[in-house]
XYZ file of C-alpha atoms in Angstrom:
312
model
C 12.080 2.983 -61.570
C 13.932 -0.055 -62.171
C 12.867 -3.617 -60.318
C 15.840 -3.312 -58.042
C 15.045 -0.425 -56.461
C 11.441 -0.825 -56.275
C 12.709 -4.017 -54.716
C 14.846 -2.261 -51.883
C 11.882 0.106 -50.758
C 9.857 -2.297 -50.646
C 9.204 -2.708 -46.239
C 10.092 -6.329 -45.391
C 7.809 -8.354 -42.279
C 9.469 -9.944 -40.304
C 10.500 -13.191 -40.070
C 8.656 -16.151 -37.742
C 11.735 -18.346 -36.676
C 11.170 -22.383 -38.199
C 10.925 -24.382 -34.696
C 14.320 -26.169 -34.335
C 12.914 -29.796 -35.049
C 14.715 -31.881 -32.093
C 12.824 -29.218 -30.035
C 10.160 -29.691 -31.897
C 9.388 -33.526 -31.272
C 9.875 -34.100 -27.924
C 6.149 -33.664 -27.419
C 6.975 -36.777 -25.261
C 9.188 -34.349 -22.722
C 6.712 -31.707 -22.587
C 4.199 -34.273 -21.139
C 6.510 -35.321 -18.842
C 6.814 -31.742 -17.222
C 3.279 -30.321 -17.797
C 2.076 -34.046 -16.008
C 4.512 -33.194 -13.541
C 3.755 -29.535 -12.764
C 0.154 -30.402 -12.922
C -1.032 -34.450 -12.412
C -1.574 -37.355 -14.533
C -5.302 -36.779 -16.263
C -6.234 -33.645 -16.786
C -2.985 -32.924 -19.692
C -5.020 -33.038 -22.674
C -4.318 -33.398 -26.151
C -1.350 -31.694 -27.946
C -2.639 -28.117 -29.738
C -0.021 -26.691 -31.442
C 4.182 -25.739 -31.360
C 5.801 -22.281 -31.289
C 8.949 -21.851 -31.912
C 9.855 -18.473 -28.838
C 13.579 -18.049 -31.040
C 16.555 -20.330 -31.652
C 16.707 -23.812 -30.469
C 13.575 -23.081 -27.984
C 9.869 -24.003 -28.744
C 6.696 -23.820 -26.580
C 4.196 -27.337 -27.482
C 0.406 -26.392 -25.830
C -1.570 -28.849 -24.515
C -5.201 -29.114 -23.109
C -6.571 -28.819 -19.931
C -8.420 -30.208 -18.991
C -9.594 -28.936 -15.553
C -12.401 -28.302 -14.276
C -12.924 -24.668 -13.963
C -9.741 -23.723 -16.586
C -11.797 -23.878 -19.999
C -10.278 -22.669 -23.071
C -6.371 -22.736 -19.754
C -3.572 -24.320 -22.464
C -0.210 -25.835 -20.984
C 3.087 -24.156 -22.237
C 6.007 -26.457 -22.302
C 8.889 -24.548 -22.672
C 11.950 -27.165 -24.342
C 15.381 -25.794 -26.280
C 18.944 -26.830 -26.685
C 21.925 -25.660 -26.474
C 24.337 -25.020 -30.508
C 25.439 -28.285 -31.601
C 23.329 -30.757 -28.351
C 21.501 -32.935 -29.538
C 19.932 -31.824 -25.873
C 16.705 -31.228 -25.439
C 15.906 -29.719 -22.134
C 13.393 -28.453 -20.251
C 12.831 -24.911 -19.768
C 9.747 -24.083 -17.875
C 6.726 -25.190 -17.390
C 3.409 -22.899 -17.052
C -0.443 -22.535 -17.518
C -1.749 -19.763 -19.784
C -4.869 -18.833 -20.127
C -6.680 -19.104 -24.792
C -7.473 -17.370 -26.822
C -10.828 -18.710 -25.210
C -9.937 -18.842 -22.189
C -12.899 -17.932 -18.969
C -10.891 -15.478 -17.053
C -12.156 -14.131 -13.778
C -12.741 -10.008 -13.985
C -10.081 -7.556 -13.186
C -10.214 -7.039 -9.224
C -11.551 -3.097 -8.575
C -10.795 -1.785 -4.978
C -13.532 -1.487 -2.821
C -12.818 2.377 -3.162
C -13.415 2.359 -6.811
C -16.285 0.677 -6.607
C -18.318 2.952 -4.658
C -20.604 5.105 -5.135
C -23.411 7.877 -4.284
C -26.212 5.488 -3.049
C -24.394 2.456 -1.614
C -24.948 3.051 0.822
C -27.099 1.228 3.396
C -28.716 1.076 6.466
C -25.437 -0.485 9.654
C -22.936 -0.295 6.247
C -19.700 1.244 7.857
C -17.597 3.345 5.671
C -14.304 4.119 6.438
C -12.327 6.873 5.810
C -8.009 6.617 5.810
C -6.218 8.665 8.403
C -5.068 10.603 5.648
C -8.732 11.409 3.549
C -7.188 14.739 1.241
C -11.203 15.240 2.074
C -10.426 15.891 5.965
C -7.938 18.059 8.114
C -7.061 18.457 12.163
C -9.231 20.712 13.026
C -8.922 22.737 17.344
C -5.008 21.717 17.337
C -3.603 24.353 18.990
C -1.021 25.857 15.780
C -1.200 29.265 14.545
C 0.130 27.749 11.506
C -2.958 25.966 9.416
C -2.496 22.791 7.326
C -1.332 24.139 4.208
C -5.036 22.969 2.636
C -7.166 24.697 5.003
C -9.761 27.420 4.525
C -7.577 29.992 6.632
C -4.068 29.826 4.762
C -1.852 31.441 2.966
C -2.624 30.612 -0.016
C -6.594 30.074 0.530
C -6.910 33.373 1.474
C -4.936 35.548 -1.705
C -7.459 33.030 -3.943
C -10.629 34.388 -1.968
C -9.460 38.144 -1.967
C -9.042 37.464 -5.465
C -12.910 36.346 -5.650
C -13.860 39.005 -3.598
C -11.947 41.406 -5.839
C -13.117 40.080 -9.207
C -17.422 39.269 -7.062
C -16.611 43.968 -5.495
C -15.791 44.716 -9.158
C -19.068 44.348 -10.699
C -21.491 44.841 -7.881
C -22.009 48.315 -6.049
C -20.645 47.334 -2.124
C -22.100 48.658 0.199
C -20.515 51.396 2.337
C -18.765 49.816 4.995
C -20.174 50.801 9.307
C -23.870 51.485 7.552
C -26.760 49.634 8.093
C -27.632 48.880 5.050
C -23.489 47.309 5.022
C -24.658 45.336 8.188
C -28.232 44.153 6.963
C -26.433 42.786 4.303
C -24.250 41.406 6.188
C -26.967 39.328 8.334
C -28.659 39.008 4.890
C -31.663 40.736 5.629
C -31.459 43.400 3.005
C -34.841 41.391 1.391
C -38.374 42.049 1.352
C -39.662 39.080 3.490
C -37.849 36.442 5.576
C -39.166 33.079 6.366
C -41.012 33.376 9.698
C -41.447 31.835 12.658
C -43.557 28.705 11.492
C -41.966 28.515 7.981
C -39.225 28.055 9.403
C -40.312 25.477 12.010
C -41.727 23.815 8.981
C -38.753 23.376 7.399
C -37.732 21.658 9.776
C -39.472 19.115 10.016
C -39.746 18.487 7.149
C -35.900 18.000 6.945
C -36.103 16.361 10.443
C -38.103 13.628 8.515
C -36.322 12.383 6.305
C -32.962 13.006 7.373
C -33.430 12.972 11.164
C -32.824 11.127 14.358
C -36.077 8.937 13.612
C -34.978 7.669 9.648
C -33.532 4.168 9.674
C -30.240 5.195 8.577
C -30.075 7.180 12.102
C -31.116 4.303 14.226
C -27.908 2.153 12.836
C -25.462 4.482 12.548
C -22.339 5.118 14.253
C -22.709 8.051 15.499
C -24.357 10.738 15.327
C -23.273 14.026 11.841
C -22.595 16.531 14.995
C -19.182 14.730 15.420
C -17.928 14.303 11.464
C -15.631 16.274 9.433
C -18.135 15.975 6.601
C -21.484 17.972 8.234
C -20.475 21.698 7.115
C -22.421 24.675 9.817
C -24.567 26.634 8.213
C -25.476 29.413 9.740
C -29.355 31.527 11.422
C -31.301 29.887 14.796
C -31.260 26.314 11.412
C -27.934 25.404 12.103
C -28.579 25.367 15.832
C -29.918 22.034 14.609
C -29.251 21.489 10.670
C -25.797 21.520 8.323
C -25.104 20.872 4.815
C -23.212 16.685 4.497
C -20.660 16.166 2.296
C -19.686 13.001 1.803
C -20.054 11.992 -1.352
C -20.727 8.528 -0.620
C -23.071 9.569 2.280
C -27.104 8.782 1.518
C -27.595 12.638 2.156
C -24.378 13.854 -0.193
C -25.780 17.582 -0.517
C -28.365 17.540 1.651
C -29.927 20.055 5.458
C -28.883 16.853 7.178
C -30.162 16.993 11.603
C -27.096 17.153 14.253
C -28.622 14.085 15.308
C -29.059 12.309 12.090
C -26.396 9.771 11.670
C -23.926 6.703 7.937
C -22.338 4.373 8.176
C -19.796 7.432 6.604
C -19.251 9.181 9.934
C -15.657 10.425 9.470
C -14.126 9.061 12.581
C -16.159 5.959 13.159
C -14.035 3.464 11.908
C -10.446 5.908 11.156
C -7.861 2.460 8.695
C -4.802 2.601 10.089
C -2.168 3.041 8.600
C 0.003 -0.365 6.842
C 3.268 -1.613 9.823
C 6.492 -0.331 7.777
C 8.368 -3.974 7.320
C 11.180 -4.510 10.008
C 14.432 -3.035 7.865
C 16.195 -6.869 6.329
C 19.095 -7.990 8.036
C 21.912 -9.818 5.587
C 23.755 -12.669 7.480
C 27.976 -12.164 5.502
C 29.137 -13.831 8.420
C 28.044 -17.552 7.344
C 26.341 -19.726 3.857
C 23.610 -21.232 2.143
C 23.748 -24.068 0.234
C 22.506 -25.315 -2.148
C 22.676 -28.084 -3.760
C 21.757 -27.671 -8.287
C 21.857 -32.246 -7.855
C 19.463 -34.790 -6.058
C 22.224 -37.164 -5.180
C 24.121 -33.949 -3.249
C 20.536 -32.741 -1.382
C 20.765 -36.842 -0.342
C 23.651 -37.892 0.471
C 25.103 -33.908 1.233
C 28.094 -34.529 -0.345
C 28.698 -33.927 -4.352
C 29.433 -35.900 -6.562
C 32.615 -35.788 -8.830
C 32.581 -34.438 -12.442
C 33.558 -37.149 -13.708
C 30.846 -39.748 -12.401
C 28.280 -37.113 -13.580
C 26.793 -37.827 -17.716
C 27.637 -36.323 -19.923
C 24.549 -35.069 -20.303
C 23.691 -33.334 -17.979
C 27.206 -30.926 -18.706
C 25.621 -29.713 -22.318
C 27.816 -31.853 -23.460
C 26.582 -33.662 -27.018
């Protein structure tokens, strides 16, 4: 293999353009622009010059402003082709490699974690929260994500079919079927004393006398996150299904409550802005030169300096 072939297959690295000489020498112009954007005294030493393209150069100055450690004033200058006049492009304050930056902002809904809620805290819910759906609305057709919708009913039937294929189901209408449906197909069940002692324990942890319930805006009996349970204990207890609540997955008293109540603070939807009104009958004047803005008239082209027109 020849040397020419070897050189042709060697990947070429992109060439960094050299800074334009006139633009690189316009340090004072860049400093004046930075001091005009900030104010004198906060623009420090000239740090570096970076070529952004053909005849486009950015000057970097240290920022002496308190609280902006590591930041730099970046002033970009340029000039037209075959022109000797260097003009200002933009001035901006940019962070450096060791700049002091604020942490990335995270919405409160993403910062919140289970267990963060304390007594007196209020957790609002969105009006269209996916975890909630309307209760009794009088409509015959349930919402699409309802547990009684057609799609969910088919899924339940399929799951029930999978279960009944593996378990011998009792004959419908028999005493065994009725006992199984009522949850009585066990050798022993809780006595009245066992029910009362369990209720006392649960009410002590998540009942009406807890500090969380005392500061709650409403009780669990009207909360959409409460899951009802069967049996006699269902008249006084339910299961909390609010993942941000302090009792998520716990058996709570109906008189218990917390700041995560579904109806305590429903966030309203933001109002839609009005449609823009376009006035096509009038003309907005945008003066391009200070003299035009002060006098209210235009400056003849013959009186404009040649360098302002881009002439060398």
